[in-house]
Amino acid sequence: MRRLILKYATALLILLSILKAVEYHFFRYQEALSLYAGLIALVFLSLGAYVVWRWQRAKAHVPVQAERLNQSLRAEYSERELEVLELLSHGYSNKEIARLLSLSTNTIKTHLNNLYTKLEVSNRTQAVSEAKLLKIIN
């Protein structure tokens, strides 16, 4: 973590030094304001493009094994259980879930008990948290 902080601190120090040098040049030689603003915009555009490129590259390297694990975990749950879990993650009550899925509240309670057993949790908050951790739901 320290290495990462030092890396970004150094990058910011270099960018700040460049910015101050350009600012000094601008005020000393009275260059056009649009040139100064353009250089600053170019620096930030480049920095933004680099960050997005790194983020996309890191996102693309999701291990295939983890993706297969996610699919095998989802296969353990019925479609209805996944629907109940998704609605549960949005904060709906048992009555609201029952109304949305056209089921009885007792059926929802049964699905929830099955989910609690499969996820090895004891309440709805833990179930949602564990499902998100296992990437069963988003």
Short mmCIF file of N, CA and C in Angstrom, two decimals:
data_model
loop_
_atom_site.label_atom_id
_atom_site.label_comp_id
_atom_site.label_asym_id
_atom_site.label_seq_id
_atom_site.Cartn_x
_atom_site.Cartn_y
_atom_site.Cartn_z
N MET A 1 0.83 -1.19 0.00
CA MET A 1 0.00 0.00 0.00
C MET A 1 0.88 1.25 0.00
N ARG A 2 1.96 1.21 0.79
CA ARG A 2 2.85 2.36 0.82
C ARG A 2 3.46 2.62 -0.55
N ARG A 3 3.77 1.54 -1.24
CA ARG A 3 4.37 1.69 -2.57
C ARG A 3 3.40 2.39 -3.52
N LEU A 4 2.14 2.00 -3.45
CA LEU A 4 1.11 2.61 -4.30
C LEU A 4 0.95 4.09 -3.97
N ILE A 5 0.93 4.41 -2.68
CA ILE A 5 0.80 5.81 -2.27
C ILE A 5 2.00 6.63 -2.74
N LEU A 6 3.20 6.08 -2.57
CA LEU A 6 4.40 6.77 -3.04
C LEU A 6 4.39 6.97 -4.55
N LYS A 7 3.91 5.95 -5.26
CA LYS A 7 3.85 6.03 -6.73
C LYS A 7 2.94 7.19 -7.17
N TYR A 8 1.74 7.27 -6.60
CA TYR A 8 0.81 8.32 -7.00
C TYR A 8 1.24 9.69 -6.46
N ALA A 9 1.85 9.72 -5.29
CA ALA A 9 2.34 10.98 -4.76
C ALA A 9 3.44 11.54 -5.65
N THR A 10 4.32 10.66 -6.13
CA THR A 10 5.38 11.09 -7.04
C THR A 10 4.79 11.61 -8.35
N ALA A 11 3.81 10.89 -8.88
CA ALA A 11 3.17 11.32 -10.12
C ALA A 11 2.51 12.69 -9.94
N LEU A 12 1.83 12.88 -8.83
CA LEU A 12 1.20 14.18 -8.58
C LEU A 12 2.22 15.29 -8.40
N LEU A 13 3.34 14.98 -7.76
CA LEU A 13 4.41 15.97 -7.59
C LEU A 13 4.97 16.38 -8.94
N ILE A 14 5.18 15.41 -9.82
CA ILE A 14 5.70 15.73 -11.15
C ILE A 14 4.69 16.58 -11.93
N LEU A 15 3.41 16.19 -11.87
CA LEU A 15 2.39 16.97 -12.57
C LEU A 15 2.28 18.39 -12.01
N LEU A 16 2.35 18.52 -10.71
CA LEU A 16 2.30 19.85 -10.09
C LEU A 16 3.51 20.69 -10.50
N SER A 17 4.69 20.07 -10.57
CA SER A 17 5.89 20.79 -11.00
C SER A 17 5.75 21.28 -12.44
N ILE A 18 5.24 20.41 -13.30
CA ILE A 18 5.03 20.80 -14.70
C ILE A 18 4.02 21.94 -14.79
N LEU A 19 2.95 21.82 -14.01
CA LEU A 19 1.92 22.86 -14.01
C LEU A 19 2.49 24.20 -13.54
N LYS A 20 3.29 24.18 -12.50
CA LYS A 20 3.89 25.42 -12.00
C LYS A 20 4.89 26.00 -13.01
N ALA A 21 5.64 25.14 -13.70
CA ALA A 21 6.58 25.62 -14.72
C ALA A 21 5.83 26.29 -15.87
N VAL A 22 4.72 25.67 -16.29
CA VAL A 22 3.92 26.26 -17.36
C VAL A 22 3.30 27.57 -16.89
N GLU A 23 2.84 27.61 -15.64
CA GLU A 23 2.26 28.83 -15.09
C GLU A 23 3.32 29.96 -15.04
N TYR A 24 4.51 29.63 -14.61
CA TYR A 24 5.59 30.61 -14.57
C TYR A 24 5.89 31.13 -15.97
N HIS A 25 5.96 30.22 -16.93
CA HIS A 25 6.22 30.61 -18.31
C HIS A 25 5.11 31.52 -18.83
N PHE A 26 3.86 31.18 -18.49
CA PHE A 26 2.72 31.97 -18.94
C PHE A 26 2.80 33.40 -18.42
N PHE A 27 3.06 33.54 -17.11
CA PHE A 27 3.09 34.88 -16.53
C PHE A 27 4.34 35.66 -16.91
N ARG A 28 5.43 34.96 -17.15
CA ARG A 28 6.66 35.66 -17.49
C ARG A 28 6.61 36.18 -18.93
N TYR A 29 6.14 35.36 -19.84
CA TYR A 29 6.15 35.74 -21.26
C TYR A 29 4.78 36.18 -21.77
N GLN A 30 3.78 36.20 -20.91
CA GLN A 30 2.43 36.64 -21.27
C GLN A 30 1.90 35.90 -22.50
N GLU A 31 2.00 34.58 -22.46
CA GLU A 31 1.44 33.75 -23.53
C GLU A 31 -0.09 33.85 -23.47
N ALA A 32 -0.71 33.39 -24.48
CA ALA A 32 -2.17 33.44 -24.55
C ALA A 32 -2.78 32.52 -23.49
N LEU A 33 -3.84 33.00 -22.87
CA LEU A 33 -4.51 32.23 -21.83
C LEU A 33 -5.05 30.91 -22.39
N SER A 34 -5.49 30.92 -23.62
CA SER A 34 -6.02 29.70 -24.22
C SER A 34 -4.93 28.64 -24.35
N LEU A 35 -3.69 29.03 -24.59
CA LEU A 35 -2.59 28.07 -24.66
C LEU A 35 -2.36 27.43 -23.29
N TYR A 36 -2.36 28.25 -22.26
CA TYR A 36 -2.18 27.76 -20.89
C TYR A 36 -3.31 26.81 -20.51
N ALA A 37 -4.54 27.20 -20.77
CA ALA A 37 -5.69 26.35 -20.45
C ALA A 37 -5.67 25.07 -21.27
N GLY A 38 -5.26 25.16 -22.52
CA GLY A 38 -5.17 23.98 -23.38
C GLY A 38 -4.15 22.97 -22.87
N LEU A 39 -3.00 23.47 -22.41
CA LEU A 39 -1.98 22.57 -21.87
C LEU A 39 -2.47 21.86 -20.61
N ILE A 40 -3.15 22.60 -19.74
CA ILE A 40 -3.70 21.99 -18.53
C ILE A 40 -4.76 20.94 -18.90
N ALA A 41 -5.62 21.28 -19.84
CA ALA A 41 -6.65 20.33 -20.27
C ALA A 41 -6.02 19.09 -20.88
N LEU A 42 -4.96 19.26 -21.65
CA LEU A 42 -4.27 18.13 -22.26
C LEU A 42 -3.67 17.21 -21.20
N VAL A 43 -3.09 17.78 -20.17
CA VAL A 43 -2.51 16.97 -19.09
C VAL A 43 -3.60 16.15 -18.39
N PHE A 44 -4.71 16.79 -18.06
CA PHE A 44 -5.77 16.08 -17.36
C PHE A 44 -6.48 15.08 -18.27
N LEU A 45 -6.60 15.38 -19.54
CA LEU A 45 -7.18 14.44 -20.49
C LEU A 45 -6.30 13.20 -20.60
N SER A 46 -5.01 13.40 -20.67
CA SER A 46 -4.07 12.27 -20.75
C SER A 46 -4.13 11.43 -19.47
N LEU A 47 -4.16 12.09 -18.33
CA LEU A 47 -4.23 11.38 -17.07
C LEU A 47 -5.53 10.58 -16.97
N GLY A 48 -6.64 11.17 -17.36
CA GLY A 48 -7.92 10.47 -17.34
C GLY A 48 -7.94 9.28 -18.27
N ALA A 49 -7.39 9.45 -19.47
CA ALA A 49 -7.34 8.35 -20.43
C ALA A 49 -6.49 7.20 -19.89
N TYR A 50 -5.39 7.54 -19.24
CA TYR A 50 -4.51 6.51 -18.68
C TYR A 50 -5.22 5.74 -17.56
N VAL A 51 -5.90 6.46 -16.68
CA VAL A 51 -6.61 5.80 -15.58
C VAL A 51 -7.70 4.88 -16.11
N VAL A 52 -8.47 5.33 -17.09
CA VAL A 52 -9.52 4.50 -17.68
C VAL A 52 -8.92 3.28 -18.36
N TRP A 53 -7.82 3.47 -19.07
CA TRP A 53 -7.16 2.35 -19.75
C TRP A 53 -6.71 1.30 -18.73
N ARG A 54 -6.11 1.76 -17.62
CA ARG A 54 -5.66 0.82 -16.58
C ARG A 54 -6.84 0.11 -15.95
N TRP A 55 -7.93 0.84 -15.72
CA TRP A 55 -9.11 0.26 -15.10
C TRP A 55 -9.73 -0.80 -16.01
N GLN A 56 -9.84 -0.49 -17.30
CA GLN A 56 -10.41 -1.45 -18.24
C GLN A 56 -9.52 -2.68 -18.37
N ARG A 57 -8.22 -2.47 -18.37
CA ARG A 57 -7.30 -3.60 -18.48
C ARG A 57 -7.39 -4.49 -17.25
N ALA A 58 -7.51 -3.90 -16.07
CA ALA A 58 -7.64 -4.68 -14.85
C ALA A 58 -8.98 -5.42 -14.82
N LYS A 59 -10.01 -4.78 -15.35
CA LYS A 59 -11.33 -5.38 -15.38
C LYS A 59 -11.37 -6.56 -16.35
N ALA A 60 -10.61 -6.48 -17.43
CA ALA A 60 -10.60 -7.53 -18.44
C ALA A 60 -9.88 -8.78 -17.97
N HIS A 61 -9.04 -8.66 -16.94
CA HIS A 61 -8.27 -9.80 -16.46
C HIS A 61 -8.96 -10.56 -15.34
N VAL A 62 -10.30 -10.61 -15.36
CA VAL A 62 -11.02 -11.39 -14.36
C VAL A 62 -10.73 -12.85 -14.63
N PRO A 63 -10.29 -13.58 -13.64
CA PRO A 63 -9.95 -14.98 -13.86
C PRO A 63 -11.14 -15.79 -14.34
N VAL A 64 -10.89 -16.66 -15.29
CA VAL A 64 -11.94 -17.50 -15.85
C VAL A 64 -12.45 -18.46 -14.78
N GLN A 65 -11.55 -18.91 -13.92
CA GLN A 65 -11.93 -19.83 -12.86
C GLN A 65 -12.97 -19.20 -11.93
N ALA A 66 -12.79 -17.93 -11.59
CA ALA A 66 -13.75 -17.23 -10.74
C ALA A 66 -15.10 -17.12 -11.43
N GLU A 67 -15.09 -16.92 -12.74
CA GLU A 67 -16.35 -16.83 -13.49
C GLU A 67 -17.07 -18.18 -13.47
N ARG A 68 -16.32 -19.26 -13.63
CA ARG A 68 -16.92 -20.61 -13.57
C ARG A 68 -17.47 -20.88 -12.18
N LEU A 69 -16.74 -20.44 -11.16
CA LEU A 69 -17.19 -20.63 -9.78
C LEU A 69 -18.51 -19.90 -9.57
N ASN A 70 -18.61 -18.68 -10.09
CA ASN A 70 -19.84 -17.90 -9.96
C ASN A 70 -21.00 -18.64 -10.62
N GLN A 71 -20.79 -19.21 -11.81
CA GLN A 71 -21.85 -19.93 -12.51
C GLN A 71 -22.25 -21.19 -11.76
N SER A 72 -21.27 -21.89 -11.19
CA SER A 72 -21.60 -23.10 -10.44
C SER A 72 -22.35 -22.76 -9.15
N LEU A 73 -22.00 -21.64 -8.53
CA LEU A 73 -22.74 -21.21 -7.33
C LEU A 73 -24.17 -20.85 -7.68
N ARG A 74 -24.36 -20.15 -8.77
CA ARG A 74 -25.71 -19.76 -9.18
C ARG A 74 -26.55 -20.98 -9.53
N ALA A 75 -25.90 -22.05 -10.01
CA ALA A 75 -26.62 -23.26 -10.39
C ALA A 75 -27.22 -23.97 -9.17
N GLU A 76 -26.68 -23.71 -7.99
CA GLU A 76 -27.19 -24.33 -6.76
C GLU A 76 -28.53 -23.75 -6.33
N TYR A 77 -28.90 -22.61 -6.87
CA TYR A 77 -30.11 -21.91 -6.45
C TYR A 77 -31.16 -21.99 -7.56
N SER A 78 -32.43 -22.15 -7.13
CA SER A 78 -33.50 -22.15 -8.12
C SER A 78 -33.70 -20.73 -8.65
N GLU A 79 -34.37 -20.64 -9.77
CA GLU A 79 -34.63 -19.33 -10.37
C GLU A 79 -35.45 -18.45 -9.42
N ARG A 80 -36.41 -19.07 -8.75
CA ARG A 80 -37.25 -18.34 -7.81
C ARG A 80 -36.44 -17.83 -6.62
N GLU A 81 -35.52 -18.67 -6.13
CA GLU A 81 -34.67 -18.24 -5.01
C GLU A 81 -33.81 -17.05 -5.41
N LEU A 82 -33.31 -17.08 -6.63
CA LEU A 82 -32.51 -15.95 -7.11
C LEU A 82 -33.36 -14.69 -7.23
N GLU A 83 -34.60 -14.84 -7.68
CA GLU A 83 -35.49 -13.68 -7.77
C GLU A 83 -35.77 -13.11 -6.38
N VAL A 84 -36.04 -14.01 -5.42
CA VAL A 84 -36.30 -13.57 -4.05
C VAL A 84 -35.07 -12.88 -3.48
N LEU A 85 -33.90 -13.45 -3.73
CA LEU A 85 -32.66 -12.86 -3.24
C LEU A 85 -32.40 -11.49 -3.84
N GLU A 86 -32.68 -11.33 -5.12
CA GLU A 86 -32.50 -10.05 -5.79
C GLU A 86 -33.44 -8.99 -5.19
N LEU A 87 -34.70 -9.36 -4.99
CA LEU A 87 -35.66 -8.42 -4.39
C LEU A 87 -35.30 -8.12 -2.94
N LEU A 88 -34.78 -9.13 -2.26
CA LEU A 88 -34.34 -8.95 -0.88
C LEU A 88 -33.21 -7.93 -0.81
N SER A 89 -32.34 -7.97 -1.81
CA SER A 89 -31.20 -7.04 -1.82
C SER A 89 -31.65 -5.60 -2.05
N HIS A 90 -32.83 -5.42 -2.63
CA HIS A 90 -33.37 -4.08 -2.85
C HIS A 90 -34.17 -3.58 -1.66
N GLY A 91 -34.26 -4.41 -0.59
CA GLY A 91 -34.89 -3.97 0.64
C GLY A 91 -36.38 -4.22 0.75
N TYR A 92 -36.92 -5.05 -0.12
CA TYR A 92 -38.35 -5.34 -0.05
C TYR A 92 -38.67 -6.24 1.14
N SER A 93 -39.85 -6.07 1.70
CA SER A 93 -40.31 -6.93 2.80
C SER A 93 -40.87 -8.22 2.21
N ASN A 94 -41.17 -9.19 3.08
CA ASN A 94 -41.73 -10.46 2.61
C ASN A 94 -43.05 -10.25 1.88
N LYS A 95 -43.90 -9.37 2.42
CA LYS A 95 -45.19 -9.10 1.78
C LYS A 95 -45.00 -8.49 0.39
N GLU A 96 -44.08 -7.55 0.28
CA GLU A 96 -43.83 -6.89 -1.02
C GLU A 96 -43.27 -7.88 -2.03
N ILE A 97 -42.36 -8.73 -1.59
CA ILE A 97 -41.79 -9.75 -2.49
C ILE A 97 -42.89 -10.70 -2.95
N ALA A 98 -43.74 -11.12 -2.01
CA ALA A 98 -44.85 -12.02 -2.35
C ALA A 98 -45.78 -11.37 -3.37
N ARG A 99 -46.09 -10.10 -3.18
CA ARG A 99 -46.97 -9.40 -4.11
C ARG A 99 -46.32 -9.27 -5.48
N LEU A 100 -45.02 -8.93 -5.51
CA LEU A 100 -44.34 -8.75 -6.80
C LEU A 100 -44.21 -10.06 -7.58
N LEU A 101 -44.03 -11.18 -6.86
CA LEU A 101 -43.84 -12.47 -7.52
C LEU A 101 -45.13 -13.29 -7.60
N SER A 102 -46.23 -12.71 -7.12
CA SER A 102 -47.54 -13.38 -7.10
C SER A 102 -47.47 -14.71 -6.36
N LEU A 103 -46.88 -14.68 -5.18
CA LEU A 103 -46.77 -15.86 -4.33
C LEU A 103 -47.31 -15.51 -2.95
N SER A 104 -47.49 -16.53 -2.12
CA SER A 104 -47.92 -16.26 -0.75
C SER A 104 -46.71 -15.92 0.11
N THR A 105 -46.96 -15.26 1.23
CA THR A 105 -45.85 -14.91 2.11
C THR A 105 -45.21 -16.15 2.71
N ASN A 106 -45.99 -17.22 2.91
CA ASN A 106 -45.41 -18.47 3.42
C ASN A 106 -44.43 -19.07 2.42
N THR A 107 -44.72 -18.96 1.14
CA THR A 107 -43.80 -19.45 0.11
C THR A 107 -42.51 -18.64 0.12
N ILE A 108 -42.64 -17.34 0.30
CA ILE A 108 -41.45 -16.48 0.38
C ILE A 108 -40.61 -16.86 1.59
N LYS A 109 -41.28 -17.12 2.73
CA LYS A 109 -40.55 -17.54 3.93
C LYS A 109 -39.83 -18.86 3.70
N THR A 110 -40.45 -19.76 2.97
CA THR A 110 -39.80 -21.04 2.65
C THR A 110 -38.57 -20.82 1.79
N HIS A 111 -38.71 -19.97 0.77
CA HIS A 111 -37.55 -19.65 -0.09
C HIS A 111 -36.44 -19.01 0.73
N LEU A 112 -36.81 -18.11 1.64
CA LEU A 112 -35.81 -17.45 2.48
C LEU A 112 -35.10 -18.45 3.39
N ASN A 113 -35.85 -19.37 3.98
CA ASN A 113 -35.23 -20.39 4.83
C ASN A 113 -34.27 -21.26 4.02
N ASN A 114 -34.66 -21.61 2.79
CA ASN A 114 -33.76 -22.38 1.92
C ASN A 114 -32.50 -21.58 1.60
N LEU A 115 -32.67 -20.30 1.33
CA LEU A 115 -31.51 -19.44 1.05
C LEU A 115 -30.60 -19.33 2.27
N TYR A 116 -31.20 -19.16 3.45
CA TYR A 116 -30.39 -19.05 4.67
C TYR A 116 -29.56 -20.31 4.87
N THR A 117 -30.17 -21.47 4.59
CA THR A 117 -29.46 -22.74 4.75
C THR A 117 -28.32 -22.86 3.75
N LYS A 118 -28.61 -22.54 2.50
CA LYS A 118 -27.59 -22.67 1.45
C LYS A 118 -26.45 -21.68 1.64
N LEU A 119 -26.78 -20.47 2.09
CA LEU A 119 -25.76 -19.44 2.29
C LEU A 119 -25.11 -19.52 3.68
N GLU A 120 -25.67 -20.39 4.54
CA GLU A 120 -25.17 -20.58 5.91
C GLU A 120 -25.20 -19.27 6.70
N VAL A 121 -26.35 -18.61 6.66
CA VAL A 121 -26.55 -17.36 7.40
C VAL A 121 -27.82 -17.48 8.23
N SER A 122 -28.09 -16.46 9.05
CA SER A 122 -29.26 -16.54 9.91
C SER A 122 -30.28 -15.42 9.72
N ASN A 123 -29.96 -14.42 8.89
CA ASN A 123 -30.94 -13.36 8.67
C ASN A 123 -30.79 -12.79 7.26
N ARG A 124 -31.73 -11.92 6.90
CA ARG A 124 -31.79 -11.40 5.53
C ARG A 124 -30.62 -10.50 5.20
N THR A 125 -30.14 -9.72 6.15
CA THR A 125 -29.00 -8.83 5.90
C THR A 125 -27.74 -9.65 5.61
N GLN A 126 -27.53 -10.68 6.41
CA GLN A 126 -26.38 -11.56 6.18
C GLN A 126 -26.51 -12.28 4.85
N ALA A 127 -27.72 -12.67 4.47
CA ALA A 127 -27.95 -13.37 3.21
C ALA A 127 -27.57 -12.49 2.02
N VAL A 128 -28.01 -11.25 2.06
CA VAL A 128 -27.68 -10.33 0.96
C VAL A 128 -26.18 -10.07 0.91
N SER A 129 -25.60 -9.86 2.08
CA SER A 129 -24.16 -9.59 2.15
C SER A 129 -23.36 -10.78 1.61
N GLU A 130 -23.72 -11.98 2.02
CA GLU A 130 -23.01 -13.18 1.57
C GLU A 130 -23.22 -13.41 0.07
N ALA A 131 -24.42 -13.18 -0.42
CA ALA A 131 -24.70 -13.34 -1.85
C ALA A 131 -23.89 -12.37 -2.69
N LYS A 132 -23.75 -11.14 -2.21
CA LYS A 132 -22.94 -10.15 -2.93
C LYS A 132 -21.46 -10.51 -2.86
N LEU A 133 -21.03 -11.02 -1.73
CA LEU A 133 -19.65 -11.43 -1.57
C LEU A 133 -19.31 -12.59 -2.51
N LEU A 134 -20.24 -13.52 -2.67
CA LEU A 134 -20.05 -14.67 -3.56
C LEU A 134 -20.36 -14.33 -5.02
N LYS A 135 -20.80 -13.09 -5.25
CA LYS A 135 -21.17 -12.59 -6.59
C LYS A 135 -22.31 -13.39 -7.21
N ILE A 136 -23.23 -13.82 -6.35
CA ILE A 136 -24.44 -14.48 -6.83
C ILE A 136 -25.41 -13.42 -7.34
N ILE A 137 -25.43 -12.27 -6.67
CA ILE A 137 -26.21 -11.13 -7.11
C ILE A 137 -25.29 -9.92 -7.19
N ASN A 138 -25.76 -8.86 -7.85
CA ASN A 138 -24.96 -7.64 -7.98
C ASN A 138 -25.26 -6.67 -6.90
#
